[in-house]
Coordinates of C-alpha atoms in Angstrom, one line a residue:
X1 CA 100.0 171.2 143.8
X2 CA 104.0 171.6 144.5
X3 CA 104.7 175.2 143.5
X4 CA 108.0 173.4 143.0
X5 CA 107.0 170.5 141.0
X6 CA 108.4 171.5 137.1
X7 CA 106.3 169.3 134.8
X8 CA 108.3 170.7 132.0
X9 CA 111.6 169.7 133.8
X10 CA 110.1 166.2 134.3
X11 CA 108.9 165.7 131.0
X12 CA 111.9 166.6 129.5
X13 CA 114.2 164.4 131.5
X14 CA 111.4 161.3 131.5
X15 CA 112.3 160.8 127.6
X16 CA 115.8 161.7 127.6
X17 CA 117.7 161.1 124.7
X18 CA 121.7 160.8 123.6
X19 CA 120.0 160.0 120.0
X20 CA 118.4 162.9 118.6
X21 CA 118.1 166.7 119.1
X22 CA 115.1 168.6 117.5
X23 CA 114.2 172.3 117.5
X24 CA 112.1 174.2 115.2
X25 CA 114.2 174.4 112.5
X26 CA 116.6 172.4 113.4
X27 CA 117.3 168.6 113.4
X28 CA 120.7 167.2 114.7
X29 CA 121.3 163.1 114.8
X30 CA 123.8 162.1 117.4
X31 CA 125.1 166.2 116.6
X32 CA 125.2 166.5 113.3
X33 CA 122.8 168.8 111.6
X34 CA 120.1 166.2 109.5
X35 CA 121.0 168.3 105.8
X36 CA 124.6 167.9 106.0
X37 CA 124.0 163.6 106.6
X38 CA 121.8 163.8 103.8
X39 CA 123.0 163.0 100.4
X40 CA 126.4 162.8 102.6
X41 CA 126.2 159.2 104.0
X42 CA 125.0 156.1 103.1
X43 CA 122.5 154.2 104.8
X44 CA 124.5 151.8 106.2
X45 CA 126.9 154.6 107.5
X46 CA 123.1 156.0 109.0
X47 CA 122.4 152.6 110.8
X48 CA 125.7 152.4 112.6
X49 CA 125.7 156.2 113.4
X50 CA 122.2 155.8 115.1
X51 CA 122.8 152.5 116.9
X52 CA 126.8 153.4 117.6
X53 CA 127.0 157.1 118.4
X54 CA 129.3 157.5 115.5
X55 CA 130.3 157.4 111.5
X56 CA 132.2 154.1 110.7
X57 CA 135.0 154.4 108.6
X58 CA 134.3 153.4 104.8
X59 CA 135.5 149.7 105.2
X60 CA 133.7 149.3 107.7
X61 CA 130.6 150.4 106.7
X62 CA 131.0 148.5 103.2
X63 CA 131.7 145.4 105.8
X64 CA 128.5 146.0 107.3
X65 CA 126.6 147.0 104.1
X66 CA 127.9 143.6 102.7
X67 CA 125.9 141.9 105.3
X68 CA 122.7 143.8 105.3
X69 CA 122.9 143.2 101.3
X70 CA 123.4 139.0 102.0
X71 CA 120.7 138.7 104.1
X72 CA 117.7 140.6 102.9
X73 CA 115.6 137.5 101.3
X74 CA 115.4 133.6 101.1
X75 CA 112.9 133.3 99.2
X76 CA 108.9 132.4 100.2
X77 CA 110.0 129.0 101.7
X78 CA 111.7 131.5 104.3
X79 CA 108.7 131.7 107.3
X80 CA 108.9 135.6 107.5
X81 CA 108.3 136.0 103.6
X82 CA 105.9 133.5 103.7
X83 CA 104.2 134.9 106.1
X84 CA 103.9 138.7 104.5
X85 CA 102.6 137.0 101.6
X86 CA 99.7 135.3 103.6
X87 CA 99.0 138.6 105.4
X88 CA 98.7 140.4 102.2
X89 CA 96.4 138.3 100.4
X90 CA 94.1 138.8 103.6
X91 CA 94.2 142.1 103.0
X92 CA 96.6 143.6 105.3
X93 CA 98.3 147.5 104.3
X94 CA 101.8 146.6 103.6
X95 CA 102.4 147.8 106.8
X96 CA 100.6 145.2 108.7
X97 CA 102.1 142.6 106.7
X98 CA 105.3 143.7 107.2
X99 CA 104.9 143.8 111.2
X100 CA 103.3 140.2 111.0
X101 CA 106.2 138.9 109.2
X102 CA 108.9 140.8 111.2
X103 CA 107.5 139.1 114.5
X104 CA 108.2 136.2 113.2
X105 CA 111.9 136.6 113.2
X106 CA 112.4 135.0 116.8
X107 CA 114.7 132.7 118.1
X108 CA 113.9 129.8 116.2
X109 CA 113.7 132.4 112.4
X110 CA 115.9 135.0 112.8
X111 CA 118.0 134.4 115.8
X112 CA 120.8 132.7 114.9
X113 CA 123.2 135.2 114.2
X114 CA 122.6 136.7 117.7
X115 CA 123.1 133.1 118.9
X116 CA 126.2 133.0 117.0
X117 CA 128.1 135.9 118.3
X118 CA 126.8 135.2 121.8
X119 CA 128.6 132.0 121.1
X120 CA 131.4 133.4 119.1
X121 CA 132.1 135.8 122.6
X122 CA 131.7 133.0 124.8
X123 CA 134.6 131.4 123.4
X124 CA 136.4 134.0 123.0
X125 CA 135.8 134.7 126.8
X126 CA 137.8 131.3 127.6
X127 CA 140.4 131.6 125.2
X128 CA 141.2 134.7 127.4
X129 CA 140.6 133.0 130.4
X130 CA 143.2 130.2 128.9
X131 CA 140.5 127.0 128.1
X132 CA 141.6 123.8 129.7
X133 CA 144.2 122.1 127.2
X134 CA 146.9 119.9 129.7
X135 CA 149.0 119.2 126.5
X136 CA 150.0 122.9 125.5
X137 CA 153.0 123.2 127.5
X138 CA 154.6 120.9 125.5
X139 CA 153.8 122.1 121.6
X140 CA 155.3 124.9 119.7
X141 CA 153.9 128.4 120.2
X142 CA 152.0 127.9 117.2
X143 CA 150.7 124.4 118.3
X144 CA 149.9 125.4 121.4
X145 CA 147.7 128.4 119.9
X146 CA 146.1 125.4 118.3
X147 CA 145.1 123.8 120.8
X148 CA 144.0 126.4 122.7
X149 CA 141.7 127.6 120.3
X150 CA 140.3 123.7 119.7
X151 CA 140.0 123.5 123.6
X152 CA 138.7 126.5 124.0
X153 CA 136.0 126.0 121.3
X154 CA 135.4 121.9 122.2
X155 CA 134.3 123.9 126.0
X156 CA 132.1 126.7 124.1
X157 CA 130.0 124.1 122.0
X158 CA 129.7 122.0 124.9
X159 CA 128.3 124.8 126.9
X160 CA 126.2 125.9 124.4
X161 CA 124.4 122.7 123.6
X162 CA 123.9 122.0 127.1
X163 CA 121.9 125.4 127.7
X164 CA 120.6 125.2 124.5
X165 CA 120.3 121.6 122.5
X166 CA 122.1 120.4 119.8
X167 CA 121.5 122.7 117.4
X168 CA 124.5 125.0 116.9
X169 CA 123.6 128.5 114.7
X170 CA 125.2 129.7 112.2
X171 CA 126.9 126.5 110.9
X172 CA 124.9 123.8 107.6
X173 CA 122.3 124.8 105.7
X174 CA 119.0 122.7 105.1
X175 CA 118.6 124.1 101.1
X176 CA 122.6 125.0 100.5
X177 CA 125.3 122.0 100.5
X178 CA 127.6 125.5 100.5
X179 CA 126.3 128.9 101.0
X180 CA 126.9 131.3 98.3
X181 CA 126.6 133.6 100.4
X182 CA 128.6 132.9 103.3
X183 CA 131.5 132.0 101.0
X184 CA 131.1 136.2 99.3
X185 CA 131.2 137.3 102.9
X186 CA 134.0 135.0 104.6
X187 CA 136.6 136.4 101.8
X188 CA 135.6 140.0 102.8
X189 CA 136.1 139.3 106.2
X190 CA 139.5 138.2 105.0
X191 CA 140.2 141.4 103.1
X192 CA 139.0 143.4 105.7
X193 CA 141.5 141.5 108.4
X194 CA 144.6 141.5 105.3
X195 CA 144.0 145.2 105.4
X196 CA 143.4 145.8 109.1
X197 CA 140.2 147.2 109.0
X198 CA 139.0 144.5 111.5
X199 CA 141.2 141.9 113.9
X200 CA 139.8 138.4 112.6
X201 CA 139.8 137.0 116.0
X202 CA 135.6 135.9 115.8
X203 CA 137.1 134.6 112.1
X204 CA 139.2 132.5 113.3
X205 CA 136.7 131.4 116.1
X206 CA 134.2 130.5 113.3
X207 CA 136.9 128.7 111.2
X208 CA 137.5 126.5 114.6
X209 CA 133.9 125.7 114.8
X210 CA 134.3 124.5 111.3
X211 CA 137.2 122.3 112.5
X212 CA 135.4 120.7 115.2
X213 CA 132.5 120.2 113.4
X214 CA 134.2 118.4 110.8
X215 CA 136.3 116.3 113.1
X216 CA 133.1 115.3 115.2
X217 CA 130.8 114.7 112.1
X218 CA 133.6 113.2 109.8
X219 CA 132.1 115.7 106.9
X220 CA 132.5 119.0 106.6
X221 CA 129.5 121.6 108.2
X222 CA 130.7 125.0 106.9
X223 CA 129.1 128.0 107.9
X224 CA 126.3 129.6 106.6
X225 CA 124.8 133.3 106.4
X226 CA 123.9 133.6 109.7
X227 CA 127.4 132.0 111.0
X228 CA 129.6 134.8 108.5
X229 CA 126.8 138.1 109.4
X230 CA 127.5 137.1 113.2
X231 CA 131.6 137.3 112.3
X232 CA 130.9 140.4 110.9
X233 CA 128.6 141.8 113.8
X234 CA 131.3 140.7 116.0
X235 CA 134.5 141.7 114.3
X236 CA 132.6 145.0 113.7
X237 CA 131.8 145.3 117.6
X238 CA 127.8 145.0 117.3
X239 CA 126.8 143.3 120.5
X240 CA 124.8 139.9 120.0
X241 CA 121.1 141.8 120.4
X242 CA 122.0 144.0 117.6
X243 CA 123.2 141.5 115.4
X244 CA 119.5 140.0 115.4
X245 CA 118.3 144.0 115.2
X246 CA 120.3 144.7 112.0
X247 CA 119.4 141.1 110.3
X248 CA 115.3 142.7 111.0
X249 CA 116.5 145.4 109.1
X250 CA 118.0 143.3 106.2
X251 CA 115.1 140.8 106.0
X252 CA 112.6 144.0 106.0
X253 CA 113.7 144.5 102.5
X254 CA 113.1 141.2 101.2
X255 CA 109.8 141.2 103.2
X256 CA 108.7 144.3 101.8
X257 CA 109.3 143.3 98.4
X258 CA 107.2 140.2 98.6
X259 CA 104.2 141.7 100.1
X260 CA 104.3 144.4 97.2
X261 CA 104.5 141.5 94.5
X262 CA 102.0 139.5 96.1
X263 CA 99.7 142.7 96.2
X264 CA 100.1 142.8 93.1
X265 CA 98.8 139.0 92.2
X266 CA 95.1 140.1 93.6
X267 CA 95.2 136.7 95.5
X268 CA 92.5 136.4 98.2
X269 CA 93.3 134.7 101.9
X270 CA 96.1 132.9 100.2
X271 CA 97.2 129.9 102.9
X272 CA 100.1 128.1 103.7
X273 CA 100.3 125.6 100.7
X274 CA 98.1 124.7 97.7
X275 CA 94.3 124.5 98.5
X276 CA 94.8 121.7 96.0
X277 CA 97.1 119.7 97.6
X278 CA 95.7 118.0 100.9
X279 CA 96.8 117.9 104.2
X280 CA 97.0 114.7 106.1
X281 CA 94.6 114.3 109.0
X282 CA 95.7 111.8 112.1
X283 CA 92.6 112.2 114.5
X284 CA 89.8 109.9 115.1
X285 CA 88.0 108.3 112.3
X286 CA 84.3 109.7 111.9
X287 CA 82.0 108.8 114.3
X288 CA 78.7 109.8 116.2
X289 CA 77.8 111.4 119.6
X290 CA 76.5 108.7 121.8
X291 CA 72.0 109.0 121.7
X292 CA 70.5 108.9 125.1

């Protein structure tokens, strides 16, 4: 062996972290001391302090606590709660259930808010890169901002749905006409811009997706709670992965709930729909193996 090798040294650098310190004794998150956080910050305030390296302010975190709050449940048509009621009934801890419906939240259920902001940031990118509007030199200043914005956001959808499809996230609602809870959360974002605690520029991005939509569709398409958590991931400078991180967090709570009331029901191997109600079947019609 290398009378020089330092296993110790190794070890210790191997799982480096900026996160958390711990001694015997002693327990210090991001460097402050674990009994002076506690009964000191809020959760939220937590969360951002783990994932940022620092405390928000207090709008911000009430900004962010706003969203966590919004998003925590959808009720059991929602595939993750759904699916932690299933799991319990089959006899999974609450633990298990949890994990089974947290992996659920993928692209498809539970990743349109990071979708969102990387869209949101994408057209942000060209307005700052000056999107392709020929007509701008000839409007007023706040025209021309105008059509910038609509240029630069006609380019951003366009993108998108060519990488991605025609969906767009974060904008109509199968259940909600209007989503109560969007609408809650847009007028906080509005608060928080009035009284500068954030800029409003992934606001007004949203707001000009809204336009197009509208124009394009000839009805309006208004955002939904994935569309308004993704302005406030943005505004609040959470990069797109986190926005889909903290939404896990949110929907945890919800999920969590579910499986603790369905415990509670003492339902066995409860499936996706009413063993009562059938499903339709569109294979062959009966028949018999061939006889030699």
């Amino acid at each position: 062996m290398n009378p020089t090798f330092d296993a110790a040294a190794l070890c210790a650098d191997y799982w480096s972290t900026s996160i958390i310190d711990i001694h015997p004794g002693s327990i210090n998150v991001r460097g402050y001391p674990i009994q002076d956080l506690i009964g000191n910050v809020s959760f939220p305030q937590m969360i951002w302090l783990m994932l940022r390296g620092e405390l928000p302010t207090d709008a911000q975190s009430r900004l962010l606590e706003a969203a966590l709050v919004a998003s925590v449940d959808h009720g059991p048509h929602a595939p993750s709660i759904a699916i932690s009621r299933i799991a319990t009934s089959c006899g999974l801890p609450l633990n298990g259930a949890m994990a089974s419906a947290i992996n659920a939240l993928d692209d498809v259920h539970g990743g349109a808010g990071q979708q969102a902001v990387e869209l949101y940031q994408d057209i942000a990118r060209r307005l700052d890169e000056g999107a392709s509007c020929t007509s701008a030199v000839a409007l007023s200043a706040a025209a021309s901002e105008s059509a910038e914005m609509a240029a630069a956001v006609a380019d951003g959808i366009a993108a998108f749905n060519v990488a991605h499809g025609k969906y767009l996230p974060g904008f109509g609602h199968r259940f909600h006409p209007v989503d109560p809870r969007a609408t809650r959360l847009l007028a906080m974002v509005d608060d928080a811009v009035a009284n500068g605690v954030v800029d409003g520029r992934y606001a007004a991005i949203a707001r000009g997706i809204e336009a197009h939509l509208k124009a394009r569709k000839q009805k309006p398409v208004p955002m939904n709670i994935d569309g308004v958590t993704a302005v406030i991931y943005a505004e609040l400078g959470f990069a797109p992965e986190l926005a889909r991180g903290v939404f896990c967090l949110s929907r945890a709570v919800g999920i969590l709930a579910h499986a603790w009331e369905q415990r509670a029901r003492g339902e066995r191997n409860k499936g996706p729909m009413p063993r009562q109600l059938p499903y339709r079947y569109t294979g062959q019609s009966a028949r018999s193996l061939p006889r030699d």
